[in-house]
Amino acid sequence: QVQLQESGPGLVKPSQTLSLTCTVSGGSISTNYYYWTWIRQSPGKGLEWLGAIGSSGNTYYNPSLKSRTSISRDTSKNQFILQLSSATPEDTAVYYCARDSGSYYYTAYDYWGQGTQVTVSS
């Protein structure tokens, strides 16, 4: 079974970089067809897609956050990493990693991590 688990600090100071790691088990992040994705949800909002990394290391980003977002991977650890720079309190949210089995034109999240709360505050 594919499992995903987020990890990282639950508290980030404003202006610092928010960094989270997703560890994948039961499947390789190098497997074709899938996109390994970061999504967040804040109070009163729906799910916001942040970006994804594909099996060959290709990346895609939400245009609204692209200038601050970096997604990378460590294939030796079967992990992919989110870095969101210049964090503000508006970045406070529950952050999820997920597997997307869809395409460029639609999303299909079939596996999710449990989510991790990240608060940006001084």
PDB file of C-alpha atoms in Angstrom:
ATOM      1  CA  GLN A   1       0.000   0.000   0.000  1.00  0.00           C
ATOM      2  CA  VAL A   2       1.194   3.471  -0.814  1.00  0.00           C
ATOM      3  CA  GLN A   3       1.616   5.693   2.198  1.00  0.00           C
ATOM      4  CA  LEU A   4       2.687   9.307   2.427  1.00  0.00           C
ATOM      5  CA  GLN A   5       3.722  11.155   5.538  1.00  0.00           C
ATOM      6  CA  GLU A   6       4.529  14.826   6.001  1.00  0.00           C
ATOM      7  CA  SER A   7       7.163  15.995   8.423  1.00  0.00           C
ATOM      8  CA  GLY A   8       8.750  19.271   9.395  1.00  0.00           C
ATOM      9  CA  PRO A   9       8.482  22.117  11.869  1.00  0.00           C
ATOM     10  CA  GLY A  10       5.021  23.068  13.016  1.00  0.00           C
ATOM     11  CA  LEU A  11       6.032  26.656  13.691  1.00  0.00           C
ATOM     12  CA  VAL A  12       7.825  28.974  11.278  1.00  0.00           C
ATOM     13  CA  LYS A  13       8.775  32.580  11.882  1.00  0.00           C
ATOM     14  CA  PRO A  14       7.726  35.238   9.369  1.00  0.00           C
ATOM     15  CA  SER A  15      10.250  35.781   6.576  1.00  0.00           C
ATOM     16  CA  GLN A  16      11.787  32.358   7.116  1.00  0.00           C
ATOM     17  CA  THR A  17      11.466  29.447   4.732  1.00  0.00           C
ATOM     18  CA  LEU A  18       8.732  26.921   5.359  1.00  0.00           C
ATOM     19  CA  SER A  19      10.193  23.506   4.630  1.00  0.00           C
ATOM     20  CA  LEU A  20       8.359  20.196   4.690  1.00  0.00           C
ATOM     21  CA  THR A  21       9.304  16.690   3.684  1.00  0.00           C
ATOM     22  CA  CYS A  22       7.013  13.988   2.362  1.00  0.00           C
ATOM     23  CA  THR A  23       8.220  10.442   2.829  1.00  0.00           C
ATOM     24  CA  VAL A  24       6.662   7.874   0.508  1.00  0.00           C
ATOM     25  CA  SER A  25       6.480   4.160   1.176  1.00  0.00           C
ATOM     26  CA  GLY A  26       4.955   1.357  -0.865  1.00  0.00           C
ATOM     27  CA  GLY A  27       5.836   3.015  -4.152  1.00  0.00           C
ATOM     28  CA  SER A  28       8.670   4.838  -5.826  1.00  0.00           C
ATOM     29  CA  ILE A  29       8.504   8.550  -6.558  1.00  0.00           C
ATOM     30  CA  SER A  30      10.401   7.708  -9.733  1.00  0.00           C
ATOM     31  CA  THR A  31       7.504   5.626 -11.064  1.00  0.00           C
ATOM     32  CA  ASN A  32       6.016   6.979 -14.262  1.00  0.00           C
ATOM     33  CA  TYR A  33       2.447   8.353 -14.520  1.00  0.00           C
ATOM     34  CA  TYR A  34       2.348   9.956 -11.087  1.00  0.00           C
ATOM     35  CA  TYR A  35       2.854  13.468  -9.827  1.00  0.00           C
ATOM     36  CA  TRP A  36       3.912  13.990  -6.260  1.00  0.00           C
ATOM     37  CA  THR A  37       2.027  16.970  -5.035  1.00  0.00           C
ATOM     38  CA  TRP A  38       1.846  19.534  -2.255  1.00  0.00           C
ATOM     39  CA  ILE A  39      -1.542  20.955  -1.283  1.00  0.00           C
ATOM     40  CA  ARG A  40      -2.607  23.144   1.605  1.00  0.00           C
ATOM     41  CA  GLN A  41      -5.829  24.132   3.328  1.00  0.00           C
ATOM     42  CA  SER A  42      -6.364  27.151   5.554  1.00  0.00           C
ATOM     43  CA  PRO A  43      -9.455  28.103   7.581  1.00  0.00           C
ATOM     44  CA  GLY A  44     -12.359  29.131   5.413  1.00  0.00           C
ATOM     45  CA  LYS A  45     -10.652  28.044   2.220  1.00  0.00           C
ATOM     46  CA  GLY A  46     -10.660  25.016   0.042  1.00  0.00           C
ATOM     47  CA  LEU A  47      -7.655  23.054  -1.030  1.00  0.00           C
ATOM     48  CA  GLU A  48      -4.926  25.074  -2.707  1.00  0.00           C
ATOM     49  CA  TRP A  49      -2.572  23.314  -5.064  1.00  0.00           C
ATOM     50  CA  LEU A  50       1.009  24.410  -4.519  1.00  0.00           C
ATOM     51  CA  GLY A  51       2.929  22.339  -6.991  1.00  0.00           C
ATOM     52  CA  ALA A  52       4.139  18.929  -7.977  1.00  0.00           C
ATOM     53  CA  ILE A  53       7.144  16.975  -9.097  1.00  0.00           C
ATOM     54  CA  GLY A  54       7.013  14.185 -11.631  1.00  0.00           C
ATOM     55  CA  SER A  55       8.821  10.907 -11.936  1.00  0.00           C
ATOM     56  CA  SER A  56      11.714  12.386 -13.879  1.00  0.00           C
ATOM     57  CA  GLY A  57      12.092  15.390 -11.595  1.00  0.00           C
ATOM     58  CA  ASN A  58      10.045  17.796 -13.689  1.00  0.00           C
ATOM     59  CA  THR A  59       8.274  20.416 -11.594  1.00  0.00           C
ATOM     60  CA  TYR A  60       5.056  22.394 -11.826  1.00  0.00           C
ATOM     61  CA  TYR A  61       4.012  25.297  -9.633  1.00  0.00           C
ATOM     62  CA  ASN A  62       0.964  27.348  -8.783  1.00  0.00           C
ATOM     63  CA  PRO A  63       1.573  30.609 -10.669  1.00  0.00           C
ATOM     64  CA  SER A  64       0.394  32.625  -7.659  1.00  0.00           C
ATOM     65  CA  LEU A  65       3.176  31.195  -5.520  1.00  0.00           C
ATOM     66  CA  LYS A  66       5.786  30.205  -8.068  1.00  0.00           C
ATOM     67  CA  SER A  67       8.268  32.893  -7.097  1.00  0.00           C
ATOM     68  CA  ARG A  68       8.391  31.538  -3.547  1.00  0.00           C
ATOM     69  CA  THR A  69       7.999  27.815  -4.148  1.00  0.00           C
ATOM     70  CA  SER A  70      10.531  25.097  -4.727  1.00  0.00           C
ATOM     71  CA  ILE A  71       9.829  21.382  -4.879  1.00  0.00           C
ATOM     72  CA  SER A  72      12.695  18.939  -4.970  1.00  0.00           C
ATOM     73  CA  ARG A  73      13.251  15.269  -4.344  1.00  0.00           C
ATOM     74  CA  ASP A  74      15.648  12.844  -2.774  1.00  0.00           C
ATOM     75  CA  THR A  75      15.234   9.575  -4.613  1.00  0.00           C
ATOM     76  CA  SER A  76      17.602   7.723  -2.295  1.00  0.00           C
ATOM     77  CA  LYS A  77      15.169   8.366   0.553  1.00  0.00           C
ATOM     78  CA  ASN A  78      12.014   8.289  -1.577  1.00  0.00           C
ATOM     79  CA  GLN A  79      11.152  11.776  -0.405  1.00  0.00           C
ATOM     80  CA  PHE A  80      10.047  15.001  -1.942  1.00  0.00           C
ATOM     81  CA  ILE A  81      10.479  18.361  -0.306  1.00  0.00           C
ATOM     82  CA  LEU A  82       8.529  21.604  -0.263  1.00  0.00           C
ATOM     83  CA  GLN A  83      10.247  24.911   0.377  1.00  0.00           C
ATOM     84  CA  LEU A  84       8.153  28.047   0.590  1.00  0.00           C
ATOM     85  CA  SER A  85      10.284  31.115   1.143  1.00  0.00           C
ATOM     86  CA  SER A  86       9.407  34.423   2.776  1.00  0.00           C
ATOM     87  CA  ALA A  87       6.666  32.907   4.852  1.00  0.00           C
ATOM     88  CA  THR A  88       3.877  35.103   6.186  1.00  0.00           C
ATOM     89  CA  PRO A  89       0.997  34.413   8.574  1.00  0.00           C
ATOM     90  CA  GLU A  90      -1.172  33.907   5.496  1.00  0.00           C
ATOM     91  CA  ASP A  91       0.807  30.751   4.816  1.00  0.00           C
ATOM     92  CA  THR A  92      -0.574  29.214   8.006  1.00  0.00           C
ATOM     93  CA  ALA A  93      -2.405  26.086   6.919  1.00  0.00           C
ATOM     94  CA  VAL A  94      -2.601  22.350   7.050  1.00  0.00           C
ATOM     95  CA  TYR A  95      -0.154  21.054   4.478  1.00  0.00           C
ATOM     96  CA  TYR A  96      -0.695  17.790   2.664  1.00  0.00           C
ATOM     97  CA  CYS A  97       1.344  15.744   0.307  1.00  0.00           C
ATOM     98  CA  ALA A  98      -0.500  13.542  -2.145  1.00  0.00           C
ATOM     99  CA  ARG A  99      -0.101  11.353  -5.186  1.00  0.00           C
ATOM    100  CA  ASP A 100      -1.757  12.623  -8.331  1.00  0.00           C
ATOM    101  CA  SER A 101      -2.673   9.927 -10.833  1.00  0.00           C
ATOM    102  CA  GLY A 102      -4.246  12.409 -13.252  1.00  0.00           C
ATOM    103  CA  SER A 103      -2.754  14.424 -16.057  1.00  0.00           C
ATOM    104  CA  TYR A 104      -1.769  17.952 -16.941  1.00  0.00           C
ATOM    105  CA  TYR A 105      -5.442  18.718 -17.530  1.00  0.00           C
ATOM    106  CA  TYR A 106      -6.980  17.293 -14.367  1.00  0.00           C
ATOM    107  CA  THR A 107      -6.035  16.036 -10.935  1.00  0.00           C
ATOM    108  CA  ALA A 108      -6.829  12.718  -9.328  1.00  0.00           C
ATOM    109  CA  TYR A 109      -5.438  12.401  -5.833  1.00  0.00           C
ATOM    110  CA  ASP A 110      -5.629   8.762  -4.901  1.00  0.00           C
ATOM    111  CA  TYR A 111      -3.320   8.771  -1.884  1.00  0.00           C
ATOM    112  CA  TRP A 112      -2.851  11.463   0.726  1.00  0.00           C
ATOM    113  CA  GLY A 113      -0.743  12.044   3.764  1.00  0.00           C
ATOM    114  CA  GLN A 114      -2.516  12.802   7.001  1.00  0.00           C
ATOM    115  CA  GLY A 115      -1.567  16.469   6.823  1.00  0.00           C
ATOM    116  CA  THR A 116       0.531  18.581   9.120  1.00  0.00           C
ATOM    117  CA  GLN A 117      -0.349  21.907  10.697  1.00  0.00           C
ATOM    118  CA  VAL A 118       2.126  24.695  10.045  1.00  0.00           C
ATOM    119  CA  THR A 119       1.744  28.020  11.798  1.00  0.00           C
ATOM    120  CA  VAL A 120       3.665  31.094  10.686  1.00  0.00           C
ATOM    121  CA  SER A 121       3.999  33.391  13.671  1.00  0.00           C
ATOM    122  CA  SER A 122       6.563  35.322  15.637  1.00  0.00           C
TER     123      SER A 122
END
